Short mmCIF file of C-alpha atoms in Angstrom, two decimals:
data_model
loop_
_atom_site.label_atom_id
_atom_site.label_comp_id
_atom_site.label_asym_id
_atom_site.label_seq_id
_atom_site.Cartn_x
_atom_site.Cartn_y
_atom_site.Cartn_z
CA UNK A 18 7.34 9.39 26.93
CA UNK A 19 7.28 5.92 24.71
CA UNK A 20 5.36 3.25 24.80
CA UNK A 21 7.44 0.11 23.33
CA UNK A 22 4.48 -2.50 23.47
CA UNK A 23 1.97 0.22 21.78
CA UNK A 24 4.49 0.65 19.27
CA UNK A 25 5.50 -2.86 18.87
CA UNK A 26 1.96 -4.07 18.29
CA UNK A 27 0.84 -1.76 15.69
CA UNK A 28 4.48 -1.34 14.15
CA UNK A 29 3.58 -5.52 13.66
CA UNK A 30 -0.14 -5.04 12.63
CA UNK A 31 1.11 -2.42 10.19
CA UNK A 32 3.84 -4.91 8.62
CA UNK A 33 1.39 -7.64 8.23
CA UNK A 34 -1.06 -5.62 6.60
CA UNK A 35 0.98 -3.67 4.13
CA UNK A 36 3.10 -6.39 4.06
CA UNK A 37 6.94 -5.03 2.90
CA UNK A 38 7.77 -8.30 1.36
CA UNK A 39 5.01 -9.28 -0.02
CA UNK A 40 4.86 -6.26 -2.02
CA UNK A 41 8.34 -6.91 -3.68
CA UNK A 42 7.11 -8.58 -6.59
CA UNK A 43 4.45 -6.15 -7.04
CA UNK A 44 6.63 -3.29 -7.52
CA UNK A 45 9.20 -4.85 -9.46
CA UNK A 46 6.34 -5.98 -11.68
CA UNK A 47 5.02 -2.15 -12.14
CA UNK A 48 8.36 -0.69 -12.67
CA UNK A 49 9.77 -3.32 -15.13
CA UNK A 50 11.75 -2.02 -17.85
CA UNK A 51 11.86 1.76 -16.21
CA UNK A 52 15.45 3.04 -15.47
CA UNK A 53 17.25 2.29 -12.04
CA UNK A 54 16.98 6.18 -11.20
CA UNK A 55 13.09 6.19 -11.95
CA UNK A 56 12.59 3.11 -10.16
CA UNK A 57 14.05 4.25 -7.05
CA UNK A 58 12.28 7.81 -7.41
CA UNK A 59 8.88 5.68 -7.90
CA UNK A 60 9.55 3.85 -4.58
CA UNK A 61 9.83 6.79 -2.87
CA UNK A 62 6.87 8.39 -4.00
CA UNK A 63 4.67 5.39 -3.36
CA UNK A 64 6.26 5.54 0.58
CA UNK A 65 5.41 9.10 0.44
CA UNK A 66 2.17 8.81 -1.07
CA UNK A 67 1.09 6.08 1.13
CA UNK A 68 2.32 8.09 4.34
CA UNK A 69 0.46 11.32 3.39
CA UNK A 70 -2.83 9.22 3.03
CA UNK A 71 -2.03 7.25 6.12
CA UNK A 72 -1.28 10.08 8.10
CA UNK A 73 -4.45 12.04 6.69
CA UNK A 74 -6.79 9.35 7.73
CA UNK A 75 -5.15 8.85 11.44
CA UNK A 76 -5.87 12.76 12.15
CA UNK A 77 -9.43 12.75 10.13
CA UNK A 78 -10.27 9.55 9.40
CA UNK A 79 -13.83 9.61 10.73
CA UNK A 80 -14.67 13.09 10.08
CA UNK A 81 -13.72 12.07 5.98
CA UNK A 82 -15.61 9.19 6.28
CA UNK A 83 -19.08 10.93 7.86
CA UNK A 84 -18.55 13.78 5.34
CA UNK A 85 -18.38 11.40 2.35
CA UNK A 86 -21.03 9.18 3.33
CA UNK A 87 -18.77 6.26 3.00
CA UNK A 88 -18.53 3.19 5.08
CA UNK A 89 -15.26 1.07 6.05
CA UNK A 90 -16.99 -2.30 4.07
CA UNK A 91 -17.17 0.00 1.24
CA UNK A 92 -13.75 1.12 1.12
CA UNK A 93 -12.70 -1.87 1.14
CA UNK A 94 -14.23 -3.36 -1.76
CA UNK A 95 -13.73 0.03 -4.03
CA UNK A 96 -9.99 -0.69 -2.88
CA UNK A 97 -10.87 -4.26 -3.91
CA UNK A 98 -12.26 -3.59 -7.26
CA UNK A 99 -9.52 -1.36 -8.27
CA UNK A 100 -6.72 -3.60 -7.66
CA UNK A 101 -8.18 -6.26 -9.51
CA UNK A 102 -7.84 -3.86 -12.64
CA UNK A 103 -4.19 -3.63 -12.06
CA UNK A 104 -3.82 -7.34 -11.51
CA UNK A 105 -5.83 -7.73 -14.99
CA UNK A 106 -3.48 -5.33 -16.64
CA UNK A 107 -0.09 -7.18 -15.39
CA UNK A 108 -2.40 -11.46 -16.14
CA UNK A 109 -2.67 -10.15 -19.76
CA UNK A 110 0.29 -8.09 -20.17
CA UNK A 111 -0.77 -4.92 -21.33
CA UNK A 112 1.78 -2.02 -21.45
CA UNK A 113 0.03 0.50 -23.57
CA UNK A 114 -0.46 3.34 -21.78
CA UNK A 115 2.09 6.61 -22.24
CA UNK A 116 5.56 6.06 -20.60
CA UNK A 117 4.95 9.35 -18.00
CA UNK A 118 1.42 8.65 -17.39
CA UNK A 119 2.26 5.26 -16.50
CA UNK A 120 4.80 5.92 -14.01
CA UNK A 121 2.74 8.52 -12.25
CA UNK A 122 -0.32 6.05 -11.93
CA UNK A 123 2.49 3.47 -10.47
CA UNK A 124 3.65 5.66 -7.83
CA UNK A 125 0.63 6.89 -7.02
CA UNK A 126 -1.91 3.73 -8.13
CA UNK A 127 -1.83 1.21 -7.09
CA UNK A 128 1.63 1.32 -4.99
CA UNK A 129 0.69 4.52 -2.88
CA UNK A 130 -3.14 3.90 -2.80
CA UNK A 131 -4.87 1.09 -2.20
CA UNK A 132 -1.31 -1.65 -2.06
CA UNK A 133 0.49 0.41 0.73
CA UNK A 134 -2.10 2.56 2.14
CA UNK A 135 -5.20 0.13 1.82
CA UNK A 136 -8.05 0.62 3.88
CA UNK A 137 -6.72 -2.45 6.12
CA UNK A 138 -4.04 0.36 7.17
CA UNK A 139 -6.04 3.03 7.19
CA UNK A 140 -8.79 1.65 9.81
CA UNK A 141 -6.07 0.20 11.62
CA UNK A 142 -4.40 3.58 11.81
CA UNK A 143 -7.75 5.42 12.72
CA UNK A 144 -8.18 2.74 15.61
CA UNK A 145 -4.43 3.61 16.79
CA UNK A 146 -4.86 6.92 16.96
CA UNK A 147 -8.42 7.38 18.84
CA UNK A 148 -7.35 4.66 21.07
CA UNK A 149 -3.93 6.87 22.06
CA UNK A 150 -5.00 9.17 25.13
CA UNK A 151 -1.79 10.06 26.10
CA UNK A 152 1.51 11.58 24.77
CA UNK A 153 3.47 8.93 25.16
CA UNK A 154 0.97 6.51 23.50
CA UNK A 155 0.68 8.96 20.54
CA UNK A 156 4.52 9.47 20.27
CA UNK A 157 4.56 5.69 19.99
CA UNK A 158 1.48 5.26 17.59
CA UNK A 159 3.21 7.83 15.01
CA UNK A 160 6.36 6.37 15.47
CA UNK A 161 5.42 3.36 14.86
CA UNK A 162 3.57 4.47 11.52
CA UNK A 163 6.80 6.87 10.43
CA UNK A 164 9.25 3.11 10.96
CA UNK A 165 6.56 0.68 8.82
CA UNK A 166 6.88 3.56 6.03
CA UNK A 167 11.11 3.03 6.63
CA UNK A 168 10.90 -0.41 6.04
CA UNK A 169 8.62 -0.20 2.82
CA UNK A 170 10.97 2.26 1.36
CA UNK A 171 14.10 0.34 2.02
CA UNK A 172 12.54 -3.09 0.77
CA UNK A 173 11.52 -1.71 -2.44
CA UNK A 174 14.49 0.52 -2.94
CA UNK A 175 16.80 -2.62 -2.68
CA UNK A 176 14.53 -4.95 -4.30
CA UNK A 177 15.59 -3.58 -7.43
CA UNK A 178 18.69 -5.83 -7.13
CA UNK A 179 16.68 -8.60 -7.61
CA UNK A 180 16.07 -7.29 -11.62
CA UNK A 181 19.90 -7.29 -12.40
CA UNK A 182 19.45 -11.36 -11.42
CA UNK A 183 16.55 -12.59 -12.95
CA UNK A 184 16.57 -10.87 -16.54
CA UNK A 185 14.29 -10.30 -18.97
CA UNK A 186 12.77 -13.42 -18.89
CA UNK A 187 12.23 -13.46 -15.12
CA UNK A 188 10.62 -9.72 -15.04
CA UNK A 189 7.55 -11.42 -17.11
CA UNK A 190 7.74 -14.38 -14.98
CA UNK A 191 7.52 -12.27 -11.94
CA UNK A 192 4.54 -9.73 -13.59
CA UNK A 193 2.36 -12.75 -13.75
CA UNK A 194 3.39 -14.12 -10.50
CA UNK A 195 2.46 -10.33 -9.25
CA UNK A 196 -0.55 -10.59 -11.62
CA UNK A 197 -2.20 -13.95 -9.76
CA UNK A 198 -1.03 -12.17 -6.32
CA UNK A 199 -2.72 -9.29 -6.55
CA UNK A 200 -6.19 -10.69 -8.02
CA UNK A 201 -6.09 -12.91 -5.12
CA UNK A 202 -5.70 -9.72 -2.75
CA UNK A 203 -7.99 -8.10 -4.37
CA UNK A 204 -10.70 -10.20 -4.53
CA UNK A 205 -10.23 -11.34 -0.65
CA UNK A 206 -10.60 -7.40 -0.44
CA UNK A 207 -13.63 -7.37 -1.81
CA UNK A 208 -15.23 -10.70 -0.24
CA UNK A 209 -13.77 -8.90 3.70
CA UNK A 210 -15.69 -5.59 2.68
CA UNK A 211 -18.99 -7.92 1.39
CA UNK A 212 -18.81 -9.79 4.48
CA UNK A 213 -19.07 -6.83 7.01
CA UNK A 214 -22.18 -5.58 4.84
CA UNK A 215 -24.05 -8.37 5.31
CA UNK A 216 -22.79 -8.47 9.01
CA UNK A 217 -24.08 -5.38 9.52
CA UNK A 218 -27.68 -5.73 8.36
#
């Protein structure tokens, strides 16, 4: 009632596209200078956040899609656009917005929605699951989405060691780093979602 090479491929898809290390930076960059306790919390909720969208879109993926009117290409460069706001907000250092608000819009934007569950993940998770016929192949399609989520939690949760090395100084060093990252991500976001419109006219 498994599948191991159903699971192993998307379990891989899944890590390349939400990318757990990769995102490291990111979230240490959005949670500087918030307690260890908070921190942690926040990672969980972005896991959690990202899994209920995820999981959402792999049972009604296309029926949200047709009802909305909205296209894949366009997801992808609304997901685009707004990450290139956060990356603009950590280039220029701003850090002006109210301390809860802030940490709400970090767990849920742009950790839960569009960094972890980006419509890369999403489509990929709609394919999975319309392409699973069978129990076994389901079993293995949801597993494999339950053990990406895991390993997302786990990397952020213990990337929070990583503050208590570089300091002060390296927390800004990292938020630009995470800055220039993240424009880049988003704008190859947007160009992928540009490039399928004009593909498919």
């Amino acid at each position: 009632m498994f599948d191991a090479a159903l699971f192993g491929s998307l379990f891989l898809t899944l890590f390349v596209i939400m990318d757990p290390p990769g995102i490291t930076p990111i979230f240490l960059a959005l949670t500087a200078g918030r307690p260890g306790k908070v921190q942690k919390r926040m990672a969980f909720q972005a896991v959690c956040v990202a899994g209920g969208v995820v999981t959402v879109f792999g049972l009604l993926g296309h029926e949200i899609l047709d009802y909305l009117h909205v296209s894949v290409p366009a997801l992808m460069i609304a997901g685009g656009l707004l990450l290139l706001l956060i990356a603009l907000d950590l280039l220029t250092g701003k850090s002006d917005e109210p301390q809860q608000t802030k940490d709400v819009n970090v767990a849920l934007v742009p950790l839960g929605m569009p960094l972890l569950a980006g419509p890369g993940a999403i489509v990929s998770v709609i394919l999975a699951v319309e392409k699973a016929d069978t129990v076994a192949a389901q079993v293995s399609v949801w597993s494999a989405i339950l053990a990406i989520h895991v390993v997302l939690w786990l990397v952020m949760r213990h990337s929070l060691l990583i503050i208590k090395i570089i300091k002060d100084g390296g927390v800004v060093l990292v938020t630009r780093l995470a800055g220039m990252m993240l424009s880049a991500i988003a704008v190859q976001q947007i160009i992928n979602g540009v490039t399928q419109v004009i593909q498919g006219t």
